[in-house]
Short mmCIF file of N, CA and C in Angstrom, two decimals:
data_model
loop_
_atom_site.label_atom_id
_atom_site.label_comp_id
_atom_site.label_asym_id
_atom_site.label_seq_id
_atom_site.Cartn_x
_atom_site.Cartn_y
_atom_site.Cartn_z
N MET A 1 27.06 -8.02 -16.35
CA MET A 1 26.28 -7.81 -15.13
C MET A 1 26.77 -8.78 -14.06
N THR A 2 27.27 -8.25 -12.92
CA THR A 2 27.84 -9.11 -11.90
C THR A 2 26.76 -9.77 -11.04
N ILE A 3 27.13 -10.77 -10.32
CA ILE A 3 26.18 -11.37 -9.35
C ILE A 3 25.80 -10.36 -8.26
N PHE A 4 26.83 -9.53 -7.84
CA PHE A 4 26.56 -8.54 -6.80
C PHE A 4 25.50 -7.53 -7.23
N PHE A 5 25.57 -7.08 -8.47
CA PHE A 5 24.60 -6.15 -9.01
C PHE A 5 23.21 -6.77 -9.04
N LEU A 6 23.18 -8.04 -9.46
CA LEU A 6 21.89 -8.76 -9.53
C LEU A 6 21.27 -8.89 -8.07
N LEU A 7 22.13 -9.12 -7.11
CA LEU A 7 21.63 -9.28 -5.75
C LEU A 7 21.11 -7.91 -5.24
N ILE A 8 21.76 -6.86 -5.58
CA ILE A 8 21.31 -5.47 -5.14
C ILE A 8 19.94 -5.24 -5.81
N ASP A 9 19.77 -5.54 -7.06
CA ASP A 9 18.48 -5.30 -7.72
C ASP A 9 17.40 -6.22 -7.14
N LEU A 10 17.72 -7.47 -6.81
CA LEU A 10 16.79 -8.36 -6.20
C LEU A 10 16.35 -7.80 -4.80
N PHE A 11 17.34 -7.28 -4.05
CA PHE A 11 17.03 -6.70 -2.74
C PHE A 11 16.06 -5.49 -2.92
N LEU A 12 16.31 -4.67 -3.95
CA LEU A 12 15.37 -3.54 -4.17
C LEU A 12 14.02 -4.06 -4.63
N PHE A 13 13.99 -5.07 -5.43
CA PHE A 13 12.73 -5.58 -5.92
C PHE A 13 11.89 -6.13 -4.75
N VAL A 14 12.55 -6.86 -3.84
CA VAL A 14 11.77 -7.44 -2.69
C VAL A 14 11.27 -6.36 -1.77
N GLY A 15 12.18 -5.26 -1.55
CA GLY A 15 11.79 -4.21 -0.67
C GLY A 15 10.59 -3.46 -1.24
N ALA A 16 10.57 -3.22 -2.60
CA ALA A 16 9.49 -2.52 -3.20
C ALA A 16 8.18 -3.32 -3.10
N LEU A 17 8.29 -4.66 -3.37
CA LEU A 17 7.12 -5.51 -3.27
C LEU A 17 6.58 -5.55 -1.81
N LEU A 18 7.45 -5.59 -0.90
CA LEU A 18 7.02 -5.61 0.54
C LEU A 18 6.26 -4.30 0.89
N LEU A 19 6.80 -3.18 0.48
CA LEU A 19 6.10 -1.95 0.74
C LEU A 19 4.84 -1.83 0.00
N ALA A 20 4.76 -2.34 -1.24
CA ALA A 20 3.53 -2.38 -2.03
C ALA A 20 2.48 -3.20 -1.30
N ARG A 21 2.84 -4.37 -0.82
CA ARG A 21 1.88 -5.26 -0.10
C ARG A 21 1.36 -4.64 1.16
N ARG A 22 2.32 -4.04 1.94
CA ARG A 22 1.87 -3.45 3.25
C ARG A 22 0.90 -2.31 2.99
N SER A 23 1.34 -1.41 2.05
CA SER A 23 0.46 -0.22 1.80
C SER A 23 -0.87 -0.61 1.16
N TYR A 24 -0.89 -1.66 0.31
CA TYR A 24 -2.14 -2.15 -0.28
C TYR A 24 -3.06 -2.64 0.82
N ASN A 25 -2.57 -3.43 1.72
CA ASN A 25 -3.39 -3.99 2.83
C ASN A 25 -3.97 -2.84 3.68
N ILE A 26 -3.18 -1.83 3.97
CA ILE A 26 -3.71 -0.73 4.73
C ILE A 26 -4.81 0.05 3.96
N SER A 27 -4.56 0.25 2.66
CA SER A 27 -5.51 0.94 1.87
C SER A 27 -6.86 0.16 1.81
N GLU A 28 -6.81 -1.11 1.78
CA GLU A 28 -8.04 -1.95 1.75
C GLU A 28 -8.73 -1.90 3.11
N GLN A 29 -7.99 -1.96 4.18
CA GLN A 29 -8.57 -1.99 5.53
C GLN A 29 -9.04 -0.67 6.03
N LYS A 30 -8.32 0.40 5.73
CA LYS A 30 -8.63 1.71 6.28
C LYS A 30 -9.13 2.72 5.23
N ASP A 31 -9.25 2.31 3.98
CA ASP A 31 -9.66 3.21 2.91
C ASP A 31 -8.75 4.41 2.81
N GLN A 32 -7.48 4.17 2.79
CA GLN A 32 -6.43 5.24 2.73
C GLN A 32 -5.99 5.33 1.26
N ARG A 33 -6.42 6.41 0.57
CA ARG A 33 -5.95 6.57 -0.84
C ARG A 33 -4.42 6.76 -0.96
N ALA A 34 -3.88 7.43 0.07
CA ALA A 34 -2.41 7.72 0.03
C ALA A 34 -1.65 6.38 0.04
N CYS A 35 -2.17 5.37 0.77
CA CYS A 35 -1.52 4.10 0.85
C CYS A 35 -1.62 3.39 -0.52
N MET A 36 -2.74 3.60 -1.22
CA MET A 36 -2.90 2.94 -2.60
C MET A 36 -1.86 3.61 -3.50
N VAL A 37 -1.68 4.94 -3.37
CA VAL A 37 -0.64 5.63 -4.11
C VAL A 37 0.72 5.17 -3.82
N LEU A 38 0.98 4.89 -2.55
CA LEU A 38 2.28 4.38 -2.11
C LEU A 38 2.48 2.98 -2.69
N CYS A 39 1.39 2.20 -2.77
CA CYS A 39 1.51 0.88 -3.43
C CYS A 39 1.83 1.02 -4.91
N LEU A 40 1.20 1.95 -5.57
CA LEU A 40 1.49 2.18 -7.02
C LEU A 40 2.91 2.57 -7.21
N ALA A 41 3.42 3.54 -6.38
CA ALA A 41 4.78 4.00 -6.54
C ALA A 41 5.79 2.86 -6.26
N SER A 42 5.50 2.01 -5.32
CA SER A 42 6.33 0.82 -5.03
C SER A 42 6.38 -0.14 -6.22
N VAL A 43 5.17 -0.30 -6.89
CA VAL A 43 5.17 -1.15 -8.07
C VAL A 43 6.00 -0.56 -9.20
N PHE A 44 5.97 0.75 -9.34
CA PHE A 44 6.86 1.43 -10.38
C PHE A 44 8.28 1.02 -10.10
N ILE A 45 8.73 1.10 -8.80
CA ILE A 45 10.10 0.82 -8.49
C ILE A 45 10.41 -0.70 -8.65
N ALA A 46 9.44 -1.54 -8.28
CA ALA A 46 9.64 -2.95 -8.45
C ALA A 46 9.77 -3.30 -9.95
N CYS A 47 9.01 -2.65 -10.83
CA CYS A 47 9.14 -2.90 -12.27
C CYS A 47 10.49 -2.47 -12.78
N SER A 48 11.07 -1.37 -12.30
CA SER A 48 12.35 -0.93 -12.69
C SER A 48 13.44 -1.92 -12.24
N ALA A 49 13.30 -2.42 -11.00
CA ALA A 49 14.21 -3.37 -10.44
C ALA A 49 14.16 -4.74 -11.23
N ALA A 50 12.89 -5.09 -11.60
CA ALA A 50 12.75 -6.33 -12.37
C ALA A 50 13.34 -6.17 -13.73
N GLY A 51 13.21 -4.95 -14.31
CA GLY A 51 13.82 -4.70 -15.62
C GLY A 51 15.34 -4.85 -15.53
N SER A 52 15.90 -4.40 -14.45
CA SER A 52 17.38 -4.63 -14.30
C SER A 52 17.74 -5.99 -14.10
N LEU A 53 16.88 -6.81 -13.55
CA LEU A 53 17.14 -8.24 -13.34
C LEU A 53 16.95 -9.08 -14.63
N LEU A 54 16.02 -8.63 -15.45
CA LEU A 54 15.65 -9.46 -16.60
C LEU A 54 16.13 -8.93 -17.92
N ILE A 55 16.20 -7.60 -18.05
CA ILE A 55 16.52 -7.00 -19.37
C ILE A 55 18.02 -6.71 -19.40
N TYR A 56 18.79 -7.68 -19.86
CA TYR A 56 20.22 -7.53 -19.95
C TYR A 56 20.78 -7.72 -21.34
N LEU A 57 19.94 -7.86 -22.33
CA LEU A 57 20.44 -8.02 -23.75
C LEU A 57 20.72 -6.56 -24.28
N PRO A 58 21.77 -6.51 -25.19
CA PRO A 58 22.17 -5.20 -25.66
C PRO A 58 21.30 -4.62 -26.75
N ALA A 59 20.19 -5.32 -27.19
CA ALA A 59 19.35 -4.79 -28.24
C ALA A 59 18.81 -3.43 -27.89
N GLN A 60 18.71 -2.51 -28.89
CA GLN A 60 18.30 -1.11 -28.70
C GLN A 60 16.92 -1.07 -28.10
N GLU A 61 15.98 -1.91 -28.59
CA GLU A 61 14.61 -1.83 -28.08
C GLU A 61 14.51 -2.19 -26.63
N ILE A 62 15.32 -3.18 -26.25
CA ILE A 62 15.31 -3.67 -24.83
C ILE A 62 15.88 -2.63 -23.95
N GLN A 63 16.99 -1.96 -24.39
CA GLN A 63 17.58 -0.91 -23.59
C GLN A 63 16.65 0.28 -23.44
N THR A 64 15.86 0.57 -24.50
CA THR A 64 14.90 1.61 -24.40
C THR A 64 13.78 1.38 -23.39
N LEU A 65 13.32 0.09 -23.38
CA LEU A 65 12.33 -0.31 -22.39
C LEU A 65 12.92 -0.18 -20.97
N LYS A 66 14.14 -0.57 -20.77
CA LYS A 66 14.77 -0.48 -19.50
C LYS A 66 14.82 0.95 -19.03
N LEU A 67 15.19 1.88 -19.96
CA LEU A 67 15.28 3.27 -19.63
C LEU A 67 13.90 3.85 -19.28
N MET A 68 12.90 3.36 -19.97
CA MET A 68 11.51 3.84 -19.67
C MET A 68 11.07 3.37 -18.23
N LEU A 69 11.45 2.17 -17.85
CA LEU A 69 11.09 1.66 -16.51
C LEU A 69 11.85 2.44 -15.45
N ASP A 70 13.12 2.74 -15.71
CA ASP A 70 13.90 3.47 -14.76
C ASP A 70 13.34 4.87 -14.54
N ASN A 71 12.99 5.52 -15.64
CA ASN A 71 12.47 6.85 -15.57
C ASN A 71 11.10 6.90 -14.88
N LEU A 72 10.31 5.87 -15.11
CA LEU A 72 8.96 5.74 -14.39
C LEU A 72 9.20 5.64 -12.91
N ALA A 73 10.13 4.88 -12.46
CA ALA A 73 10.44 4.70 -11.08
C ALA A 73 10.99 6.00 -10.48
N PHE A 74 11.95 6.62 -11.22
CA PHE A 74 12.60 7.80 -10.64
C PHE A 74 11.79 9.01 -10.67
N PHE A 75 11.15 9.31 -11.81
CA PHE A 75 10.45 10.62 -11.95
C PHE A 75 8.96 10.55 -11.57
N ALA A 76 8.44 9.33 -11.28
CA ALA A 76 7.04 9.24 -10.82
C ALA A 76 6.97 8.49 -9.52
N GLY A 77 7.63 7.36 -9.40
CA GLY A 77 7.55 6.54 -8.20
C GLY A 77 8.14 7.25 -7.00
N ILE A 78 9.32 7.80 -7.14
CA ILE A 78 9.99 8.49 -5.99
C ILE A 78 9.22 9.66 -5.50
N PRO A 79 8.78 10.66 -6.44
CA PRO A 79 7.95 11.72 -5.86
C PRO A 79 6.64 11.28 -5.27
N PHE A 80 6.08 10.19 -5.81
CA PHE A 80 4.77 9.67 -5.28
C PHE A 80 4.96 9.16 -3.86
N ILE A 81 6.10 8.57 -3.56
CA ILE A 81 6.32 8.08 -2.24
C ILE A 81 6.34 9.22 -1.24
N ALA A 82 7.08 10.25 -1.56
CA ALA A 82 7.08 11.44 -0.66
C ALA A 82 5.74 12.08 -0.57
N SER A 83 5.05 12.21 -1.71
CA SER A 83 3.71 12.85 -1.71
C SER A 83 2.72 12.08 -0.85
N ALA A 84 2.77 10.74 -0.92
CA ALA A 84 1.85 9.91 -0.10
C ALA A 84 2.10 10.10 1.36
N PHE A 85 3.37 10.22 1.78
CA PHE A 85 3.64 10.43 3.20
C PHE A 85 3.27 11.84 3.66
N VAL A 86 3.34 12.85 2.72
CA VAL A 86 2.86 14.16 3.03
C VAL A 86 1.37 14.12 3.33
N ASP A 87 0.65 13.43 2.40
CA ASP A 87 -0.80 13.25 2.58
C ASP A 87 -1.16 12.58 3.92
N LEU A 88 -0.41 11.57 4.26
CA LEU A 88 -0.66 10.83 5.50
C LEU A 88 -0.34 11.66 6.72
N ALA A 89 0.75 12.42 6.69
CA ALA A 89 1.23 13.20 7.83
C ALA A 89 0.20 14.31 8.19
N TRP A 90 -0.31 14.98 7.17
CA TRP A 90 -1.22 16.14 7.38
C TRP A 90 -2.72 15.73 7.13
N ASN A 91 -2.95 14.45 6.88
CA ASN A 91 -4.30 13.98 6.72
C ASN A 91 -5.05 14.75 5.68
N PHE A 92 -4.45 15.03 4.51
CA PHE A 92 -5.06 15.82 3.52
C PHE A 92 -6.22 15.02 2.78
N LYS A 93 -6.05 13.72 2.71
CA LYS A 93 -7.00 12.85 2.00
C LYS A 93 -7.30 13.34 0.58
N TRP A 94 -6.24 13.50 -0.23
CA TRP A 94 -6.40 13.97 -1.62
C TRP A 94 -7.31 12.97 -2.42
N SER A 95 -8.07 13.47 -3.30
CA SER A 95 -9.00 12.62 -4.07
C SER A 95 -8.25 11.84 -5.17
N LYS A 96 -8.90 10.95 -5.78
CA LYS A 96 -8.33 10.21 -6.87
C LYS A 96 -8.03 11.09 -8.04
N PRO A 97 -8.93 12.01 -8.41
CA PRO A 97 -8.60 12.93 -9.53
C PRO A 97 -7.37 13.79 -9.21
N ALA A 98 -7.25 14.21 -7.95
CA ALA A 98 -6.06 15.01 -7.58
C ALA A 98 -4.76 14.21 -7.75
N TRP A 99 -4.79 12.94 -7.30
CA TRP A 99 -3.61 12.12 -7.55
C TRP A 99 -3.33 11.88 -9.01
N GLY A 100 -4.36 11.72 -9.76
CA GLY A 100 -4.21 11.52 -11.24
C GLY A 100 -3.59 12.76 -11.90
N ARG A 101 -4.04 13.95 -11.54
CA ARG A 101 -3.53 15.16 -12.03
C ARG A 101 -2.04 15.33 -11.63
N TRP A 102 -1.76 14.99 -10.37
CA TRP A 102 -0.36 15.09 -9.93
C TRP A 102 0.59 14.15 -10.75
N LEU A 103 0.12 12.94 -10.98
CA LEU A 103 0.86 12.01 -11.85
C LEU A 103 1.10 12.58 -13.25
N LEU A 104 0.07 13.12 -13.88
CA LEU A 104 0.16 13.71 -15.20
C LEU A 104 1.12 14.93 -15.16
N ALA A 105 1.07 15.68 -14.06
CA ALA A 105 1.98 16.83 -14.00
C ALA A 105 3.47 16.36 -13.88
N LEU A 106 3.70 15.28 -13.18
CA LEU A 106 5.04 14.77 -13.02
C LEU A 106 5.57 14.27 -14.43
N PHE A 107 4.69 13.61 -15.19
CA PHE A 107 5.08 13.20 -16.51
C PHE A 107 5.37 14.38 -17.42
N ALA A 108 4.52 15.39 -17.26
CA ALA A 108 4.68 16.59 -18.18
C ALA A 108 6.00 17.35 -17.77
N LEU A 109 6.25 17.50 -16.48
CA LEU A 109 7.47 18.18 -16.02
C LEU A 109 8.70 17.45 -16.54
N PHE A 110 8.71 16.15 -16.49
CA PHE A 110 9.83 15.37 -17.00
C PHE A 110 10.02 15.61 -18.50
N GLU A 111 8.92 15.51 -19.19
CA GLU A 111 9.06 15.66 -20.69
C GLU A 111 9.52 17.08 -21.09
N VAL A 112 8.91 18.09 -20.47
CA VAL A 112 9.27 19.47 -20.78
C VAL A 112 10.71 19.76 -20.46
N THR A 113 11.13 19.38 -19.24
CA THR A 113 12.55 19.62 -18.90
C THR A 113 13.56 18.84 -19.73
N ARG A 114 13.11 17.67 -20.16
CA ARG A 114 14.01 16.81 -20.97
C ARG A 114 14.20 17.50 -22.36
N ARG A 115 13.10 17.97 -22.95
CA ARG A 115 13.17 18.65 -24.23
C ARG A 115 13.91 19.96 -24.13
N ALA A 116 13.86 20.63 -23.01
CA ALA A 116 14.50 21.89 -22.83
C ALA A 116 15.96 21.74 -22.41
N ASP A 117 16.49 20.54 -22.41
CA ASP A 117 17.89 20.25 -21.90
C ASP A 117 18.06 20.76 -20.47
N PHE A 118 17.03 20.68 -19.66
CA PHE A 118 17.06 21.06 -18.28
C PHE A 118 16.92 19.84 -17.38
N GLY A 119 17.07 18.62 -17.96
CA GLY A 119 16.81 17.41 -17.25
C GLY A 119 17.62 17.18 -16.01
N VAL A 120 18.91 17.47 -16.10
CA VAL A 120 19.79 17.25 -14.91
C VAL A 120 19.39 18.13 -13.76
N GLN A 121 19.18 19.42 -14.06
CA GLN A 121 18.80 20.40 -13.04
C GLN A 121 17.44 19.98 -12.46
N TYR A 122 16.50 19.57 -13.29
CA TYR A 122 15.16 19.16 -12.77
C TYR A 122 15.36 17.95 -11.85
N SER A 123 16.21 16.99 -12.24
CA SER A 123 16.44 15.82 -11.41
C SER A 123 16.93 16.19 -10.04
N GLN A 124 17.89 17.08 -10.00
CA GLN A 124 18.44 17.55 -8.72
C GLN A 124 17.46 18.28 -7.85
N ILE A 125 16.72 19.18 -8.51
CA ILE A 125 15.69 19.91 -7.74
C ILE A 125 14.64 18.95 -7.17
N MET A 126 14.23 17.99 -8.02
CA MET A 126 13.18 16.99 -7.60
C MET A 126 13.65 16.15 -6.43
N VAL A 127 14.94 15.70 -6.44
CA VAL A 127 15.35 14.83 -5.35
C VAL A 127 15.51 15.61 -4.03
N VAL A 128 15.92 16.87 -4.17
CA VAL A 128 16.04 17.72 -2.93
C VAL A 128 14.67 17.91 -2.31
N LEU A 129 13.66 18.32 -3.14
CA LEU A 129 12.34 18.58 -2.60
C LEU A 129 11.69 17.25 -2.09
N THR A 130 11.97 16.15 -2.80
CA THR A 130 11.42 14.85 -2.36
C THR A 130 11.97 14.45 -1.00
N VAL A 131 13.26 14.61 -0.83
CA VAL A 131 13.89 14.24 0.44
C VAL A 131 13.40 15.10 1.57
N ILE A 132 13.31 16.42 1.35
CA ILE A 132 12.79 17.29 2.38
C ILE A 132 11.39 16.96 2.73
N ALA A 133 10.51 16.72 1.76
CA ALA A 133 9.11 16.36 1.99
C ALA A 133 8.97 15.10 2.83
N LEU A 134 9.83 14.10 2.46
CA LEU A 134 9.74 12.86 3.26
C LEU A 134 10.22 13.03 4.68
N PHE A 135 11.35 13.73 4.87
CA PHE A 135 11.86 13.97 6.23
C PHE A 135 10.84 14.65 7.08
N VAL A 136 10.25 15.79 6.61
CA VAL A 136 9.31 16.53 7.39
C VAL A 136 8.11 15.68 7.72
N SER A 137 7.60 14.97 6.72
CA SER A 137 6.42 14.19 6.94
C SER A 137 6.60 13.06 7.99
N LEU A 138 7.80 12.44 7.95
CA LEU A 138 8.07 11.30 8.89
C LEU A 138 8.42 11.81 10.27
N LEU A 139 8.89 13.09 10.37
CA LEU A 139 9.13 13.70 11.69
C LEU A 139 7.76 14.02 12.34
N LYS A 140 6.76 14.25 11.49
CA LYS A 140 5.44 14.72 12.04
C LYS A 140 4.53 13.42 12.39
N THR A 141 4.99 12.22 12.11
CA THR A 141 4.14 11.04 12.39
C THR A 141 3.83 11.06 13.90
N PRO A 142 2.53 10.81 14.18
CA PRO A 142 2.12 10.87 15.60
C PRO A 142 2.61 9.65 16.44
N SER A 143 2.96 8.58 15.81
CA SER A 143 3.40 7.39 16.58
C SER A 143 4.93 7.40 16.81
N PRO A 144 5.30 7.43 18.11
CA PRO A 144 6.76 7.39 18.43
C PRO A 144 7.44 6.13 17.95
N LEU A 145 6.66 5.00 17.95
CA LEU A 145 7.23 3.77 17.46
C LEU A 145 7.53 3.80 15.94
N ALA A 146 6.75 4.59 15.24
CA ALA A 146 6.96 4.71 13.80
C ALA A 146 7.99 5.75 13.44
N ARG A 147 8.26 6.62 14.37
CA ARG A 147 9.17 7.77 14.01
C ARG A 147 10.56 7.29 13.86
N ILE A 148 11.02 6.32 14.59
CA ILE A 148 12.47 5.89 14.54
C ILE A 148 12.70 5.19 13.19
N PRO A 149 11.93 4.21 12.82
CA PRO A 149 12.17 3.59 11.48
C PRO A 149 11.90 4.57 10.34
N GLY A 150 10.97 5.50 10.59
CA GLY A 150 10.64 6.53 9.58
C GLY A 150 11.82 7.44 9.26
N ILE A 151 12.47 7.94 10.31
CA ILE A 151 13.60 8.85 10.13
C ILE A 151 14.79 8.03 9.58
N THR A 152 14.97 6.82 10.02
CA THR A 152 16.00 5.95 9.42
C THR A 152 15.79 5.75 7.96
N ALA A 153 14.49 5.49 7.58
CA ALA A 153 14.16 5.32 6.15
C ALA A 153 14.49 6.58 5.39
N ALA A 154 14.16 7.75 5.94
CA ALA A 154 14.38 9.00 5.29
C ALA A 154 15.88 9.25 5.06
N ILE A 155 16.72 8.85 6.01
CA ILE A 155 18.17 9.02 5.88
C ILE A 155 18.71 8.15 4.69
N PHE A 156 18.30 6.91 4.62
CA PHE A 156 18.74 6.05 3.53
C PHE A 156 18.17 6.53 2.20
N PHE A 157 16.94 7.02 2.23
CA PHE A 157 16.29 7.61 1.05
C PHE A 157 17.13 8.78 0.50
N ALA A 158 17.59 9.61 1.47
CA ALA A 158 18.43 10.76 1.07
C ALA A 158 19.82 10.32 0.55
N LEU A 159 20.41 9.34 1.13
CA LEU A 159 21.65 8.84 0.60
C LEU A 159 21.53 8.27 -0.79
N SER A 160 20.44 7.54 -1.05
CA SER A 160 20.24 7.05 -2.37
C SER A 160 20.02 8.14 -3.40
N LEU A 161 19.17 9.10 -3.07
CA LEU A 161 18.87 10.12 -4.09
C LEU A 161 19.89 11.25 -4.26
N LEU A 162 20.37 11.72 -3.08
CA LEU A 162 21.23 12.91 -3.16
C LEU A 162 22.69 12.58 -3.54
N LEU A 163 23.12 11.31 -3.33
CA LEU A 163 24.44 10.95 -3.63
C LEU A 163 24.66 10.08 -4.83
N PHE A 164 23.81 9.09 -4.95
CA PHE A 164 24.06 8.03 -5.95
C PHE A 164 23.10 7.95 -7.16
N SER A 165 21.96 8.61 -7.07
CA SER A 165 20.97 8.46 -8.15
C SER A 165 21.32 9.31 -9.35
N GLN A 166 20.46 9.32 -10.34
CA GLN A 166 20.73 10.12 -11.56
C GLN A 166 20.49 11.57 -11.28
N GLY A 167 19.90 11.91 -10.13
CA GLY A 167 19.81 13.32 -9.71
C GLY A 167 20.79 13.67 -8.70
N SER A 168 21.89 12.96 -8.59
CA SER A 168 22.95 13.18 -7.57
C SER A 168 23.44 14.57 -7.52
N LEU A 169 23.57 15.12 -6.32
CA LEU A 169 24.20 16.47 -6.18
C LEU A 169 25.70 16.36 -6.31
N VAL A 170 26.25 15.17 -6.24
CA VAL A 170 27.75 14.97 -6.45
C VAL A 170 27.90 13.95 -7.62
N PRO A 171 27.85 14.46 -8.82
CA PRO A 171 27.80 13.55 -10.00
C PRO A 171 28.90 12.49 -10.05
N SER A 172 30.05 12.72 -9.43
CA SER A 172 31.13 11.76 -9.48
C SER A 172 30.78 10.53 -8.69
N LEU A 173 29.83 10.63 -7.74
CA LEU A 173 29.46 9.42 -6.94
C LEU A 173 28.27 8.65 -7.55
N GLN A 174 27.72 9.21 -8.63
CA GLN A 174 26.49 8.59 -9.22
C GLN A 174 26.75 7.19 -9.71
N ASN A 175 25.99 6.22 -9.09
CA ASN A 175 26.02 4.85 -9.61
C ASN A 175 24.76 4.15 -9.20
N SER A 176 24.30 3.23 -9.98
CA SER A 176 23.01 2.59 -9.72
C SER A 176 23.12 1.55 -8.55
N ILE A 177 24.31 0.99 -8.36
CA ILE A 177 24.46 0.02 -7.24
C ILE A 177 24.19 0.69 -5.89
N GLY A 178 24.81 1.83 -5.63
CA GLY A 178 24.66 2.55 -4.39
C GLY A 178 23.22 3.08 -4.28
N SER A 179 22.66 3.59 -5.35
CA SER A 179 21.33 4.13 -5.37
C SER A 179 20.30 3.04 -5.02
N HIS A 180 20.39 1.85 -5.69
CA HIS A 180 19.49 0.76 -5.51
C HIS A 180 19.59 0.15 -4.10
N PHE A 181 20.82 0.09 -3.62
CA PHE A 181 21.04 -0.53 -2.30
C PHE A 181 20.40 0.30 -1.18
N PHE A 182 20.70 1.63 -1.15
CA PHE A 182 20.14 2.53 -0.11
C PHE A 182 18.64 2.67 -0.27
N LEU A 183 18.17 2.72 -1.52
CA LEU A 183 16.73 2.83 -1.75
C LEU A 183 16.02 1.56 -1.21
N GLY A 184 16.64 0.43 -1.45
CA GLY A 184 16.06 -0.85 -1.00
C GLY A 184 15.95 -0.84 0.55
N ILE A 185 16.98 -0.44 1.21
CA ILE A 185 16.94 -0.32 2.71
C ILE A 185 15.80 0.63 3.13
N SER A 186 15.74 1.77 2.42
CA SER A 186 14.68 2.76 2.77
C SER A 186 13.30 2.16 2.58
N LEU A 187 13.06 1.39 1.58
CA LEU A 187 11.72 0.76 1.36
C LEU A 187 11.36 -0.20 2.45
N PHE A 188 12.38 -1.03 2.84
CA PHE A 188 12.14 -1.95 3.95
C PHE A 188 11.72 -1.21 5.24
N MET A 189 12.44 -0.09 5.50
CA MET A 189 12.18 0.71 6.69
C MET A 189 10.84 1.43 6.62
N LEU A 190 10.47 1.87 5.45
CA LEU A 190 9.16 2.54 5.27
C LEU A 190 8.06 1.52 5.51
N SER A 191 8.30 0.29 5.09
CA SER A 191 7.33 -0.75 5.35
C SER A 191 7.12 -0.98 6.84
N ALA A 192 8.22 -0.98 7.60
CA ALA A 192 8.15 -1.04 9.04
C ALA A 192 7.48 0.15 9.67
N THR A 193 7.68 1.29 9.03
CA THR A 193 7.04 2.51 9.52
C THR A 193 5.56 2.44 9.38
N LEU A 194 5.04 1.97 8.28
CA LEU A 194 3.64 1.79 8.09
C LEU A 194 3.05 0.77 9.09
N ARG A 195 3.80 -0.27 9.33
CA ARG A 195 3.30 -1.34 10.27
C ARG A 195 3.08 -0.76 11.70
N LYS A 196 3.95 0.14 12.07
CA LYS A 196 3.90 0.71 13.38
C LYS A 196 3.14 2.00 13.51
N SER A 197 2.69 2.49 12.38
CA SER A 197 1.92 3.75 12.36
C SER A 197 0.45 3.51 12.79
N LYS A 198 -0.12 4.53 13.38
CA LYS A 198 -1.54 4.39 13.75
C LYS A 198 -2.41 4.93 12.68
N LEU A 199 -2.52 4.21 11.55
CA LEU A 199 -3.32 4.60 10.43
C LEU A 199 -4.73 4.02 10.49
#
């Protein structure tokens, strides 16, 4: 594991924690459930990045834990980020049970598609839908000051997921360094978007 790779994971870890803190503060001040969900999704990603920083031994059990953290971030954290911004953009105010059912549905979809050997296709469909949802939601934000960092965040989010993630539409480009770097930038920009939004 190179120093460069460690720095990229540290960058993603800090970006995820920053977004988690910002969204948690808003959820406490404005009673925004979507921001609490955004905080949870960011924690999932932070745990995955921390796993990459700390879990570097070749033992099978440790590698399994690392894979579980990565899957939690990718198949639950990433869709939750887009879902939270959909909720904020249209002011749906989904209930806690609704969010809980959605999380269980994401876990179930992952497990069913994995067992059916449809995991790659599901990953690709999921990243496309997630990117579209985030783009549309951030375009709809009522605050012009928030729209610019929001669209910038969505572009980096798209680069991370569509090109470099495990759901890449161009498998030859798939690599965790590119995915973590662009996702880290996106999380920093999403934090700025929340700061400038009129929530």
